[in-house]
GROMACS .gro file of C-alpha atoms in nm:
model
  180
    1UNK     CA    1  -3.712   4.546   2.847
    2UNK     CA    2  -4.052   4.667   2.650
    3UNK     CA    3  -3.987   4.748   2.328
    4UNK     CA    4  -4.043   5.160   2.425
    5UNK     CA    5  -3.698   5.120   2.653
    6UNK     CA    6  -3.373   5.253   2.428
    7UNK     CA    7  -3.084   5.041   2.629
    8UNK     CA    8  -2.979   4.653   2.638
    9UNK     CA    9  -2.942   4.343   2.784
   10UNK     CA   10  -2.836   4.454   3.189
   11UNK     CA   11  -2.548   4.211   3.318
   12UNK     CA   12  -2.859   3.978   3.464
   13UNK     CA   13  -3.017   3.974   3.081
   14UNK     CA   14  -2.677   3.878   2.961
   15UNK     CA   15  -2.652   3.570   3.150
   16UNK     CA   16  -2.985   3.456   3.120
   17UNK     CA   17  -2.931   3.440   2.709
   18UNK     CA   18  -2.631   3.217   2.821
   19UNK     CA   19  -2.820   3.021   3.049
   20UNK     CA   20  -3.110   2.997   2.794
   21UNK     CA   21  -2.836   2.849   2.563
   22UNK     CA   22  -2.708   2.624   2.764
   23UNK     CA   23  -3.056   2.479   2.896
   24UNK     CA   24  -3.149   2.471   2.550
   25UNK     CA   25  -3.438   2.728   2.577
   26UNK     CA   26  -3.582   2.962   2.315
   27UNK     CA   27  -3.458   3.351   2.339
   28UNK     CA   28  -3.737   3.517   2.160
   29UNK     CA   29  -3.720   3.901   2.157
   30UNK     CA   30  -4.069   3.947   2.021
   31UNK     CA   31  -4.147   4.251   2.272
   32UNK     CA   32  -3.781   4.341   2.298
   33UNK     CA   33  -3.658   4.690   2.211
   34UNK     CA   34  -3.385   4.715   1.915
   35UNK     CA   35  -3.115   4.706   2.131
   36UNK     CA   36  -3.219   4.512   2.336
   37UNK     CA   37  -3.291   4.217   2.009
   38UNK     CA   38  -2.932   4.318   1.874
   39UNK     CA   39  -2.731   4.227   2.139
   40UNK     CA   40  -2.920   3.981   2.233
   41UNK     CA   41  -2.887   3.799   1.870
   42UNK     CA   42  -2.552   3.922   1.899
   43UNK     CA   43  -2.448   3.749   2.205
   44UNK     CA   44  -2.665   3.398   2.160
   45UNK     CA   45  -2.493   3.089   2.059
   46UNK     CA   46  -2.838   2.940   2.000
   47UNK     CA   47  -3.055   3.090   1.686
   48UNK     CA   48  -3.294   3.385   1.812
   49UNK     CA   49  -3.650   3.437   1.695
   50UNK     CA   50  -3.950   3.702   1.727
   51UNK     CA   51  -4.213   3.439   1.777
   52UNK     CA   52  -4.509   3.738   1.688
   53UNK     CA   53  -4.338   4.043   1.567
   54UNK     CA   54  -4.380   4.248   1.211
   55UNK     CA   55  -4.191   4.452   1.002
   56UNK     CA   56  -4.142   4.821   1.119
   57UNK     CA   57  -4.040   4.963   0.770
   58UNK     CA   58  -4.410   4.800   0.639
   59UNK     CA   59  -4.612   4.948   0.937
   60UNK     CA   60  -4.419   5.184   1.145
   61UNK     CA   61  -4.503   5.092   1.586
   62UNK     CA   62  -4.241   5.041   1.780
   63UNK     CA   63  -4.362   4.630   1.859
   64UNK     CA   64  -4.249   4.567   1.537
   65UNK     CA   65  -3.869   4.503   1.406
   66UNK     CA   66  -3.636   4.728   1.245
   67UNK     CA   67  -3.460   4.607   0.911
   68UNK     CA   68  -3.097   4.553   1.160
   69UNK     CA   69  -3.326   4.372   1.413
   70UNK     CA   70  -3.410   4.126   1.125
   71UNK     CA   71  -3.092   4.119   1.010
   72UNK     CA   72  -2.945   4.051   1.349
   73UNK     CA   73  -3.195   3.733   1.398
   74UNK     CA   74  -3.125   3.604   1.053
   75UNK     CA   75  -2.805   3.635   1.185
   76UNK     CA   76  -2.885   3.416   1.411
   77UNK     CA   77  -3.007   3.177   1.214
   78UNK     CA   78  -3.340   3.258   1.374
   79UNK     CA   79  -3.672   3.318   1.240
   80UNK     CA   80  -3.952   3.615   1.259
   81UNK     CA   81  -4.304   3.479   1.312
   82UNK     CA   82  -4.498   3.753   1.116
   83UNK     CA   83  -4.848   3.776   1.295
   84UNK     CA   84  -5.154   3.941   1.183
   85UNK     CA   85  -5.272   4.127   1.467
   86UNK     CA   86  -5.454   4.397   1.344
   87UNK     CA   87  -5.217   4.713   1.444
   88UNK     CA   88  -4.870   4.535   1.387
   89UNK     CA   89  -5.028   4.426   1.013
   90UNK     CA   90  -5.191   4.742   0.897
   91UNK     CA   91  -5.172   5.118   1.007
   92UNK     CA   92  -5.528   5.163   0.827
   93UNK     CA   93  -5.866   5.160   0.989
   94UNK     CA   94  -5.995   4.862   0.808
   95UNK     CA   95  -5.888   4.510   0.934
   96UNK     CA   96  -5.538   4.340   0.836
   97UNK     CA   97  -5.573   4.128   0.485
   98UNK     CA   98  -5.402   3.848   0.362
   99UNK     CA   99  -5.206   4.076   0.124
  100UNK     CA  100  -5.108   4.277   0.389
  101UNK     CA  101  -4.974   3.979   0.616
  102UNK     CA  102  -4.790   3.851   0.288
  103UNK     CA  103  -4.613   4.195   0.259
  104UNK     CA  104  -4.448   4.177   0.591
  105UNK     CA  105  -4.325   3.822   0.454
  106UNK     CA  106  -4.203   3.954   0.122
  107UNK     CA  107  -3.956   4.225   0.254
  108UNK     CA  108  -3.811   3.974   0.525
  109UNK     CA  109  -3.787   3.732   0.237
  110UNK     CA  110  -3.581   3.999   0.050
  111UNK     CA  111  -3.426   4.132   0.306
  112UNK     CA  112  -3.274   3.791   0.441
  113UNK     CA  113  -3.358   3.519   0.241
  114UNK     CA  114  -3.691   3.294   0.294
  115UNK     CA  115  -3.559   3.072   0.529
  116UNK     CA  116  -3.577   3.337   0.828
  117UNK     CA  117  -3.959   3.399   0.811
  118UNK     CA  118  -4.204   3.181   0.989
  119UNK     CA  119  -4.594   3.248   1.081
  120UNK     CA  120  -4.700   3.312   1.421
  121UNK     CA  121  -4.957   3.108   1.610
  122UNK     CA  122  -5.004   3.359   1.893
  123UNK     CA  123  -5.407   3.326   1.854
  124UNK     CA  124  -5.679   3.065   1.926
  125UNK     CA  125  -5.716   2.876   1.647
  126UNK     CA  126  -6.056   3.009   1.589
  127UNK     CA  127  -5.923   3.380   1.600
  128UNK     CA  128  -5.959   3.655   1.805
  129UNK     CA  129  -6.271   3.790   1.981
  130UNK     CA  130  -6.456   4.024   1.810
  131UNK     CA  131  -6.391   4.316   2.043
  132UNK     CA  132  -6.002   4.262   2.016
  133UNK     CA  133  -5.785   4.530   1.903
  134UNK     CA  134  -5.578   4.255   1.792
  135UNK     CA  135  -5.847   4.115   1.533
  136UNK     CA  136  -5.759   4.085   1.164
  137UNK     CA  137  -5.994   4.122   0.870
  138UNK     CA  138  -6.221   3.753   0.831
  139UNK     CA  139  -5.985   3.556   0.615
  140UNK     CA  140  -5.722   3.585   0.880
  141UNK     CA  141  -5.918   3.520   1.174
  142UNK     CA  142  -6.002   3.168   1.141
  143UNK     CA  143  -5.855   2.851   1.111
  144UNK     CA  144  -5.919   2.908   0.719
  145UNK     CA  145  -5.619   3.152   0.769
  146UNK     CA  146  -5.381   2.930   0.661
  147UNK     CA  147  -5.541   2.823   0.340
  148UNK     CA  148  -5.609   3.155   0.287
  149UNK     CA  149  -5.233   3.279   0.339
  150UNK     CA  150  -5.069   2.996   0.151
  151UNK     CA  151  -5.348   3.050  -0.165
  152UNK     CA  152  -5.196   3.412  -0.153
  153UNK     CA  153  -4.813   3.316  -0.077
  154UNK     CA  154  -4.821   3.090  -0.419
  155UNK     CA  155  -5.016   3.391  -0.576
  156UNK     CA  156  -4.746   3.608  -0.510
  157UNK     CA  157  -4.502   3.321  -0.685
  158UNK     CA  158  -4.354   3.109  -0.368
  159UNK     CA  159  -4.296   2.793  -0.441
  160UNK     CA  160  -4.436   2.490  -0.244
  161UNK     CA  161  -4.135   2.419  -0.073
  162UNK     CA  162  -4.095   2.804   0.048
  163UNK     CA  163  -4.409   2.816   0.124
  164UNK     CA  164  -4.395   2.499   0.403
  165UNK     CA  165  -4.064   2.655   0.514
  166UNK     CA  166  -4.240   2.936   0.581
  167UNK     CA  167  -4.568   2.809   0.758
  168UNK     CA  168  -4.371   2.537   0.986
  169UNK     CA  169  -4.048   2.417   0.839
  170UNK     CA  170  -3.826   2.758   0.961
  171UNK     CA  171  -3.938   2.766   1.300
  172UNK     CA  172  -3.902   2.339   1.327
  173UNK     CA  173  -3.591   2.373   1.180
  174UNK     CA  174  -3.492   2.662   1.465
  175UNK     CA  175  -3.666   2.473   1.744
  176UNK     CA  176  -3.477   2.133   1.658
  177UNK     CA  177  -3.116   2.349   1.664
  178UNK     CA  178  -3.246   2.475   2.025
  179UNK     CA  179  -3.462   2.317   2.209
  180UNK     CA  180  -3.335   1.986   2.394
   0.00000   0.00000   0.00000
């Protein structure tokens, strides 16, 4: 279901989680609604992730995920892939920031712990088109993004090993547990 739908998994959604699981395929409820992500964390034997989802209590549209959602995937033992899309990363005018993207991370971190948060790569590596809604401010829409985040992520007082958990070791680690 899109995330503006208020009910679950139907009986066909509940089997395809199982038969996700047992294929050893990724169930990522990154446009799923809340109920829709609870039960399905809920009812996966496999960790869960939002590949490119936010934090709703940070900037409040309904694409990105509750504090229970995040719970529910850590949970999991999944991961949320915080993106910077402009409108999921900021609800002001200007474009997203680094500091903005890194306060997504921090209240996942301290909400469920830093091994639960991962970056999303749901962009060309070169960014977004200038006429995208999705387009962050310049230091997150290039490949210099990642120096950029992880300059800010120490900054803020992550260590180095956080800090490659958070930018590729989480979501290996999840893919490794799930994926065959």
């Amino acid at each position: 279901f899109d995330e503006g739908e208020d009910r679950g998994l139907t009986e066909l959604g509940r089997q395809v989680v199982a038969r996700a699981n047992e294929l050893g395929m990724l169930v990522d409820v990154s446009h799923c609604n809340e109920a829709t992500t609870l039960e399905a964390a809920r009812l996966s034997s496999k960790p869960v992730v939002a590949t490119h989802a936010n934090v709703r209590n940070v900037v409040d549209v309904m694409r990105n995920k509750s504090d229970a959602e995040i719970r529910a995937i850590a949970e999991s033992g999944g991961v949320i892939g915080v993106t910077p899309i402009q409108w999921m990363t900021t609800a002001d005018e200007a474009r997203a920031t680094v500091d903005q993207l890194v306060d997504h991370i921090d209240h996942i971190v301290e909400l469920v712990g830093v091994n639960h948060v991962a970056i999303a790569s749901d962009s060309r590596i070169d960014g977004w088109e200038t006429d995208s809604n999705h387009r962050p401010g310049a230091q997150l829409n290039s490949a210099e993004r990642w120096r950029h985040l992880t300059q800010r992520l120490r900054t803020r007082g992550y260590s180095e090993v956080e800090i490659a958990a958070i930018v590729g070791g989480n979501m290996q680690r999840v893919l490794l547990q799930t994926l065959r």
